[in-house]
mmCIF file of C-alpha atoms in Angstrom:
data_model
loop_
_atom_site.group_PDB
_atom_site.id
_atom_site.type_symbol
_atom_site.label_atom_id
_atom_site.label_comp_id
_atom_site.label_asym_id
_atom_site.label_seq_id
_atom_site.Cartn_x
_atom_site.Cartn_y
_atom_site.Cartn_z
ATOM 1 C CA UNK I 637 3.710 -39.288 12.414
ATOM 2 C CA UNK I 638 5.383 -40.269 8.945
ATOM 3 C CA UNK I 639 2.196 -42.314 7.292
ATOM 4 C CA UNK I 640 3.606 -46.220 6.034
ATOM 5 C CA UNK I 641 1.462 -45.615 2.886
ATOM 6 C CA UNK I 642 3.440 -42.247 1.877
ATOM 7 C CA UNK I 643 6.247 -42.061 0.262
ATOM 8 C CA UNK I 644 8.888 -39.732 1.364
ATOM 9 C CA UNK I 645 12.233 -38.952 -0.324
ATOM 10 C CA UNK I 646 15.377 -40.020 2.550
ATOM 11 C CA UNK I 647 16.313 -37.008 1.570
ATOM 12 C CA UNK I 648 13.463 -34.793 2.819
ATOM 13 C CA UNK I 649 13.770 -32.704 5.833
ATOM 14 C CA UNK I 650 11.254 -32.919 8.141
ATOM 15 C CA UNK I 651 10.221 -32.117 11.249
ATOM 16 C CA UNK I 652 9.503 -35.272 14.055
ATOM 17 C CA UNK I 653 6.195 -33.121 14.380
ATOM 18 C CA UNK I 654 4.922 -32.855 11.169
ATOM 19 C CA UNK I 655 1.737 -35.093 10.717
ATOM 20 C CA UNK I 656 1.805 -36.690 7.235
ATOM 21 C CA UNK I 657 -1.320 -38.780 5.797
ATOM 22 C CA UNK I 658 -1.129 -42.031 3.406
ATOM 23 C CA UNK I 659 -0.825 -41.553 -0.429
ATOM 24 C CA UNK I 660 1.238 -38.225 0.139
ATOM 25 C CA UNK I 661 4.383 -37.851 -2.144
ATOM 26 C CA UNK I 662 7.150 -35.688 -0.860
ATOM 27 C CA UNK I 663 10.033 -35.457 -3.262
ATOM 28 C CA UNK I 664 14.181 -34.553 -2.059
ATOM 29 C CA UNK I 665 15.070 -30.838 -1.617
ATOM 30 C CA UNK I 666 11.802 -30.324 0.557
ATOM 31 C CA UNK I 667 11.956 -28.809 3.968
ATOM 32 C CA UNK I 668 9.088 -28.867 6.270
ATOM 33 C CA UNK I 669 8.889 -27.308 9.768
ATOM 34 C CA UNK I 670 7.548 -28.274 13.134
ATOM 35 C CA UNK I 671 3.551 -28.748 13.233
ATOM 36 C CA UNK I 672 2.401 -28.730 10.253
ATOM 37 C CA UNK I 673 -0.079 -31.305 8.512
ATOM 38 C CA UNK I 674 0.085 -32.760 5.128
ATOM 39 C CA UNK I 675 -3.145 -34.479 4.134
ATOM 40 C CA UNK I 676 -3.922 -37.309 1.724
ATOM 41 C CA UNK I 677 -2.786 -37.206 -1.945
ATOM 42 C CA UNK I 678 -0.837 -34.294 -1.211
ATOM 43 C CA UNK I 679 2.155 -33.808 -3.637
ATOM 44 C CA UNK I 680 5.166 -31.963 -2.386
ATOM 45 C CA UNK I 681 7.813 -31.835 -5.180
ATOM 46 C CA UNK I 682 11.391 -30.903 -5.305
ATOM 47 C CA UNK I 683 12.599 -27.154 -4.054
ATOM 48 C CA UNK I 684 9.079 -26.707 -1.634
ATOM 49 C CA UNK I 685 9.927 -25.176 1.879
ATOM 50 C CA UNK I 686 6.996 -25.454 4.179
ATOM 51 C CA UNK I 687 7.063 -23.273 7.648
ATOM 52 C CA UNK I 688 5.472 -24.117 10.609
ATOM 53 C CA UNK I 689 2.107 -24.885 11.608
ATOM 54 C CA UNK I 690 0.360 -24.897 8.395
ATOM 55 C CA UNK I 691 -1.665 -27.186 7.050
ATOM 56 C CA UNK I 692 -2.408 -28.190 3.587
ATOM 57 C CA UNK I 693 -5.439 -30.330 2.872
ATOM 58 C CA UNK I 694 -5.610 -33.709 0.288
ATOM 59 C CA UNK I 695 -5.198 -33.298 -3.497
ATOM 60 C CA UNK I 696 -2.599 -30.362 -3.188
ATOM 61 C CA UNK I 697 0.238 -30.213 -5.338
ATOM 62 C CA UNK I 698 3.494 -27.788 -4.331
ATOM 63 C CA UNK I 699 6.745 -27.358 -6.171
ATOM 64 C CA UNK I 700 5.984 -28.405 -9.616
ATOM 65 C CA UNK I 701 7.554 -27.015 -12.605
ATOM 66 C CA UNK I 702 6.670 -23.884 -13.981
ATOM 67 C CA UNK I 703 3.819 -23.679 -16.509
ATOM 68 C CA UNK I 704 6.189 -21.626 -18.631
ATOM 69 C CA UNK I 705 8.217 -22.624 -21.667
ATOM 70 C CA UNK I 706 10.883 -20.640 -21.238
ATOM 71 C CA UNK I 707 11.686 -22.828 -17.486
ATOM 72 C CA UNK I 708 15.116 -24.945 -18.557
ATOM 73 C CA UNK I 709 15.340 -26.773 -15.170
ATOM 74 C CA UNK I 710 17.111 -24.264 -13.060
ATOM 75 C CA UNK I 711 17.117 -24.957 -9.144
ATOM 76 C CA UNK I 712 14.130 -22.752 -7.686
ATOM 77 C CA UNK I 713 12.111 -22.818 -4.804
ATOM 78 C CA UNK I 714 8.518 -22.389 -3.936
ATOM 79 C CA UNK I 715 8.189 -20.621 -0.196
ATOM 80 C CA UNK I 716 5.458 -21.440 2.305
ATOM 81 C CA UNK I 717 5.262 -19.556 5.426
ATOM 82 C CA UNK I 718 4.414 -20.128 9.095
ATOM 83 C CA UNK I 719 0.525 -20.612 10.223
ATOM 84 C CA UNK I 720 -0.867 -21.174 6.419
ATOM 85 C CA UNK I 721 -3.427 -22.782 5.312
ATOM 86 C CA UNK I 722 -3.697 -24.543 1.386
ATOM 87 C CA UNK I 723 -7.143 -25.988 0.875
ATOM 88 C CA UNK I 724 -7.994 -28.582 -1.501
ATOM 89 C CA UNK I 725 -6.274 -28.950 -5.170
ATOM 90 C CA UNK I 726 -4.804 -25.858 -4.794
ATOM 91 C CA UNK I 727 -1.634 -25.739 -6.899
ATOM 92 C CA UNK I 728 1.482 -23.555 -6.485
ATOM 93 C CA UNK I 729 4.316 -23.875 -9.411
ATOM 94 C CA UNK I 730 7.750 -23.234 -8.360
ATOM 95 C CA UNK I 731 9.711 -20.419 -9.500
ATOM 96 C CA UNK I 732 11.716 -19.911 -12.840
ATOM 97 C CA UNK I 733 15.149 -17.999 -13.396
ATOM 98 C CA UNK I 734 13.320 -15.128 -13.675
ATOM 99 C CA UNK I 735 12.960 -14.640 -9.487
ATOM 100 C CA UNK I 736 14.308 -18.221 -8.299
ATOM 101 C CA UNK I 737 11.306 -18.259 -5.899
ATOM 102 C CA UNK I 738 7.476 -18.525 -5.513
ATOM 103 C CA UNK I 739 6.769 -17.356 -2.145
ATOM 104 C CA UNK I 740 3.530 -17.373 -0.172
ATOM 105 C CA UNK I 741 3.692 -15.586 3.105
ATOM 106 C CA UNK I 742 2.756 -16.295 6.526
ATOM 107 C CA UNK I 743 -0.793 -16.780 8.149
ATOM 108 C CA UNK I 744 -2.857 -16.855 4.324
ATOM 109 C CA UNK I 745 -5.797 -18.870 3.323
ATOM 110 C CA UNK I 746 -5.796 -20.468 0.161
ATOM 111 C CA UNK I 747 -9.054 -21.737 -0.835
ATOM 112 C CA UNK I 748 -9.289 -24.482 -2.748
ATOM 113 C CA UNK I 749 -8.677 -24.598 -6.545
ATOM 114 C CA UNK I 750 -6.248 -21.705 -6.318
ATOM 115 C CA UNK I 751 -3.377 -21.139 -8.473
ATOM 116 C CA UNK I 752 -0.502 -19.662 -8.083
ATOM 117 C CA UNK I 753 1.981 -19.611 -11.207
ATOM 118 C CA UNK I 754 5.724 -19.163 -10.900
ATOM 119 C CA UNK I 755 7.518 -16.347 -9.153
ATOM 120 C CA UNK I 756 4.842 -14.734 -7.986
ATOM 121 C CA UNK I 757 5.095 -13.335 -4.517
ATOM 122 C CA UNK I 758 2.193 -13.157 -1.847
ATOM 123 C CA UNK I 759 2.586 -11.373 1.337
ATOM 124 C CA UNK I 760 1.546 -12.388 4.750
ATOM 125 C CA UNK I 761 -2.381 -12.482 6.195
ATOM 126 C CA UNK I 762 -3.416 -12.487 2.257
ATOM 127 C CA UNK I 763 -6.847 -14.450 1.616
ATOM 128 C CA UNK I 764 -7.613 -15.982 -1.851
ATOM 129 C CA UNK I 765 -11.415 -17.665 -2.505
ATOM 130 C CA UNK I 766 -12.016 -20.513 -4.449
ATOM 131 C CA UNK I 767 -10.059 -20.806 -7.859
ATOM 132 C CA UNK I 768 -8.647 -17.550 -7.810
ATOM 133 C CA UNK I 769 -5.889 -17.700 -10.781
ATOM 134 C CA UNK I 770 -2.366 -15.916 -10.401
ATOM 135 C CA UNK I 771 -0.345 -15.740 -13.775
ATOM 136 C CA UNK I 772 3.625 -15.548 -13.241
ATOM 137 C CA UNK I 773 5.114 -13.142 -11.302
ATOM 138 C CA UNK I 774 2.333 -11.741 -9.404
ATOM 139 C CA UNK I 775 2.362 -9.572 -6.290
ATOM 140 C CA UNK I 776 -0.167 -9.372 -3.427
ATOM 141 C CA UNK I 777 0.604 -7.362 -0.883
ATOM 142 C CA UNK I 778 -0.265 -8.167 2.669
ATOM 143 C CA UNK I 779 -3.606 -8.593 4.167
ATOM 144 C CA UNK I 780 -5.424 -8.447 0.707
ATOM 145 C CA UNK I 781 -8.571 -10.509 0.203
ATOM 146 C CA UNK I 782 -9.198 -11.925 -3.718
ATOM 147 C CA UNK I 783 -12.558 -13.164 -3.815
ATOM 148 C CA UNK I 784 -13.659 -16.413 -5.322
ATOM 149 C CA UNK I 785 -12.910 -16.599 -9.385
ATOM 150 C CA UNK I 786 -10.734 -13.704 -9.523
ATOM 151 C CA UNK I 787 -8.580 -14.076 -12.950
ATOM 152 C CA UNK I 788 -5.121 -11.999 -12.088
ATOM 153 C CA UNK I 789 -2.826 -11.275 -15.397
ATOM 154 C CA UNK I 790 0.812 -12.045 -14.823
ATOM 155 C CA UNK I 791 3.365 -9.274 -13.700
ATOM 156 C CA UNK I 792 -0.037 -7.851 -11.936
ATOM 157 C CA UNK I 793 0.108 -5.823 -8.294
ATOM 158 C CA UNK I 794 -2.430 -5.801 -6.126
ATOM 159 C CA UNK I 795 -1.646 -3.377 -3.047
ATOM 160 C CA UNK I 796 -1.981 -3.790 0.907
ATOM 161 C CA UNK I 797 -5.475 -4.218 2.524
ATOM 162 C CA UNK I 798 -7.260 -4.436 -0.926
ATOM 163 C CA UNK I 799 -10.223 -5.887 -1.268
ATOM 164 C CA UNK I 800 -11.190 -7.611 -5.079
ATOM 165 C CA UNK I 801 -14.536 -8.677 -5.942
ATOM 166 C CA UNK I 802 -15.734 -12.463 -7.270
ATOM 167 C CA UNK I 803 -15.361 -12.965 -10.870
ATOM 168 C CA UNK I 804 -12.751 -9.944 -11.299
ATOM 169 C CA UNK I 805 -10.468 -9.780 -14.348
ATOM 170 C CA UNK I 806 -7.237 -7.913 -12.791
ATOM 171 C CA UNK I 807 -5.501 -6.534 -15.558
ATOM 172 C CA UNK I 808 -4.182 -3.928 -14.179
ATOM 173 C CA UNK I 809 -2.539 -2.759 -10.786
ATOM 174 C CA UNK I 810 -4.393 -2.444 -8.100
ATOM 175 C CA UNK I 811 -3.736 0.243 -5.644
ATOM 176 C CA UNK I 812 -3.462 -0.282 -1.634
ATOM 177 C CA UNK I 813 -6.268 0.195 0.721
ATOM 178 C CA UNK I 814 -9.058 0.431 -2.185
ATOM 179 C CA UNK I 815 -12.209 -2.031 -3.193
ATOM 180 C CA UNK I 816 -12.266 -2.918 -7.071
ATOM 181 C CA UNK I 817 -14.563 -4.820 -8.780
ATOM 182 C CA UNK I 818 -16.922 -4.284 -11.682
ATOM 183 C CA UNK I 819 -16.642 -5.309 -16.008
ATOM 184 C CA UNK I 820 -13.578 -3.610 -16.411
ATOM 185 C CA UNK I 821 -12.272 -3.995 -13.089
ATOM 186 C CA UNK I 822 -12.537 -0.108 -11.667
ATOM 187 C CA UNK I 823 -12.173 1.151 -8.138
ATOM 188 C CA UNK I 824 -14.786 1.056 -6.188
ATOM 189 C CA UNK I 825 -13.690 2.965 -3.220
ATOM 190 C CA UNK I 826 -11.713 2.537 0.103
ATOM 191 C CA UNK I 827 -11.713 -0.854 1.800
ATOM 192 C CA UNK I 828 -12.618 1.047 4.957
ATOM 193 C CA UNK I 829 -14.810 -1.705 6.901
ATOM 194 C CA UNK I 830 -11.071 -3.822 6.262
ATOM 195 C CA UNK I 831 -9.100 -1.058 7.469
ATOM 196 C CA UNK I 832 -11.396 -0.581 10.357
ATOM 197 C CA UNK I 833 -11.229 -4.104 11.479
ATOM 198 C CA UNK I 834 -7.011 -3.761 11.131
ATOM 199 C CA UNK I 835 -7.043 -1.135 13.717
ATOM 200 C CA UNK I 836 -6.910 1.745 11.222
ATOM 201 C CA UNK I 837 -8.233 4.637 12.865
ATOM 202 C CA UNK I 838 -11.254 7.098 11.417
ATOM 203 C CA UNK I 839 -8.929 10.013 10.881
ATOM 204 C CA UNK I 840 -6.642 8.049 8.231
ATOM 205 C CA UNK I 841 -9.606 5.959 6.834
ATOM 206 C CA UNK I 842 -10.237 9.819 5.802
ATOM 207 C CA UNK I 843 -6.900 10.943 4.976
ATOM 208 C CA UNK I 844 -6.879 7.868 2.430
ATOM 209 C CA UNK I 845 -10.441 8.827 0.981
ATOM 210 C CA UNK I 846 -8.787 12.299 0.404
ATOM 211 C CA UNK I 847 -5.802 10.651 -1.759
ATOM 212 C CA UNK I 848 -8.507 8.926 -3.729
ATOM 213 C CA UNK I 849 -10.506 11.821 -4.434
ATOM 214 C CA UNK I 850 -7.434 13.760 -5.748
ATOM 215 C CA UNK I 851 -6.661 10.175 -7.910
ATOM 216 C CA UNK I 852 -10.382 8.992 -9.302
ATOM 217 C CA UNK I 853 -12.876 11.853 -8.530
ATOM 218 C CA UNK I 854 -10.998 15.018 -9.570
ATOM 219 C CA UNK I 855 -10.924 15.125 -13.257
ATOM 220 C CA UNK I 856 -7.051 15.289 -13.061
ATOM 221 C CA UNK I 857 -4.315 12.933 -15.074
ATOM 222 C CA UNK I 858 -2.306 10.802 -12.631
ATOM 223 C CA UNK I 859 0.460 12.831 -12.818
ATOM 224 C CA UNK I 860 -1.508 15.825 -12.093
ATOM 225 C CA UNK I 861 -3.251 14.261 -9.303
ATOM 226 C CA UNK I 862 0.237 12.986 -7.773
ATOM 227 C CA UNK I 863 1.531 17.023 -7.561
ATOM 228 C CA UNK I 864 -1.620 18.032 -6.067
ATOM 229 C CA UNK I 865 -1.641 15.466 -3.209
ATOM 230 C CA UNK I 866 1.943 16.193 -2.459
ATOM 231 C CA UNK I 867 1.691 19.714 -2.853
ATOM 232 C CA UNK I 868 -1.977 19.542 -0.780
ATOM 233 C CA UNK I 869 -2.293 16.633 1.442
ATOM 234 C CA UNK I 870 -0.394 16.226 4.742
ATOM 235 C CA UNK I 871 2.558 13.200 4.519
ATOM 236 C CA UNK I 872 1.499 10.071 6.462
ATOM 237 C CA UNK I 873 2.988 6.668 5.927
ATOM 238 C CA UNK I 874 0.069 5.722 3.630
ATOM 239 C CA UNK I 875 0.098 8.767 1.605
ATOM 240 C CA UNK I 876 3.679 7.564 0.664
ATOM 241 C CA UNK I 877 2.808 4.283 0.630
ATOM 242 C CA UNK I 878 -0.253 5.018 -2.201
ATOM 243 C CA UNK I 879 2.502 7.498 -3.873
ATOM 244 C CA UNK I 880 5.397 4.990 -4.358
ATOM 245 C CA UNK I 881 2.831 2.244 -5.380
ATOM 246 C CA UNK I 882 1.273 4.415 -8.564
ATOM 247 C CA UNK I 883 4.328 5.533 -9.688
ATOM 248 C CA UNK I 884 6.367 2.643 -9.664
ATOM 249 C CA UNK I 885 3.415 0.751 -11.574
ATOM 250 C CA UNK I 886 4.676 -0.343 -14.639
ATOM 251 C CA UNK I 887 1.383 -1.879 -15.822
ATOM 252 C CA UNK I 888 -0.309 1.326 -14.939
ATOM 253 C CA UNK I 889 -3.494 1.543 -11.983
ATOM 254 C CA UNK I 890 -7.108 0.633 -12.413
ATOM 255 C CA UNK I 891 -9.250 3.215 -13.795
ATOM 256 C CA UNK I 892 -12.587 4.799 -11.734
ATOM 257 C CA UNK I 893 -15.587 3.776 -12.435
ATOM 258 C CA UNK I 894 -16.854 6.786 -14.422
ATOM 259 C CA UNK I 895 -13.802 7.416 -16.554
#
């Protein structure tokens, strides 16, 4: 259903499925697969490709140019996956030279006011609450939920199955399976009612706690604490997974509460 009252570059590829309503602006260089829904006012600009079966809700705008002065025009892209949802005046900014893309993964929730700045990268099954802020080149890890107001610094990483509180100020990387939250954002333990509903079993909800006593609660240096879980701990796929994420953080990880 291609709405009379939107206009629609002949360029445009799009689906015979796709349900587009009036006022909606979709510029050339966009691709948009089977199912999906475009409501009212929505503004798709040039380099957007939009999976299947999402749907994005009126006032949205998708593709447009970074918010960065160093952007000269290159061709980039900004990514949508299958089975996601944009709410209301969310924005997403494609990407600059610096990763060509923006990408935002399959099966997330948006919320409205969001924004998501250019190159960043967001897995799949990732929630974001009302105007959450991404700076450039972001990464959220799959099935991470960013409460409403959350203010994320660019080149931040925020891990698998995190959980961030409302009115965070993410500064700093965030490690996977953890809760942060708090004035500075600290951790604030393991995500395990998350973990539990993912099918994580009680055994390596534990085996995480133990990583995070060894990284928050022991008194040891990162560094320190990274030898003694190695040296201590038994290897599991999210032992490595927590290992590889803290030491290839650039930005450095939260901080505990106490410290």
């Amino acid at each position: 259903m291609k709405q009379p009252l939107a206009y629609i570059h002949p360029d445009a590829k799009i689906a015979p499925t796709v349900v587009i309503e009036p006022f909606v602006t979709i510029d050339k260089n966009v691709v948009i697969g089977e199912g999906t829904r475009i409501g009212s006012n929505v503004t798709i600009l040039e380099g957007v490709r939009i999976g299947k079966n999402c749907t994005i809700f009126p006032g949205a705008v998708i593709g447009a140019v970074p918010q960065d002065l160093k952007f000269k025009g290159e061709d980039t892209l900004a990514i949508i996956g299958d089975n996601t949802t944009i709410r209301e005046y969310v924005t997403i900014n494609r990407g600059t030279a610096a990763k060509g893309k923006t990408v935002v993964g399959n099966n997330c929730l948006l919320m409205a006011y969001c924004h998501v700045a250019h190159d960043c990268i967001i897995g799949n099954n990732v929630i974001m609450s009302n105007s959450t802020q991404l700076g450039g080149e972001v990464v959220i890890d799959d099935f991470a939920i960013i409460s409403g107001g959350v203010l994320v610094h660019q080149f931040s990483h925020i891990g698998s199955h995190v959980m961030i509180q409302g009115g965070s100020k993410v500064n700093k990387d965030v490690p996977p399976f953890v809760k942060a939250g708090r004035e500075p954002i600290s951790y604030a333990g393991i995500n395990s009612i998350g973990l539990r509903r993912r099918g994580y079993t009680n055994e390596q909800i534990r085996d995480i706690q133990d990583i995070y006593r060894y990284l928050y609660l022991s008194g040891m240096n990162t560094s320190h604490a990274i030898e003694r879980i190695e040296a201590e701990l038994p290897a599991t796929k999210e032992r490595d997974e927590i290992l590889l994420f803290v030491r290839n953080s650039p930005r450095g990880i939260i901080k505990g509460y106490f410290e």
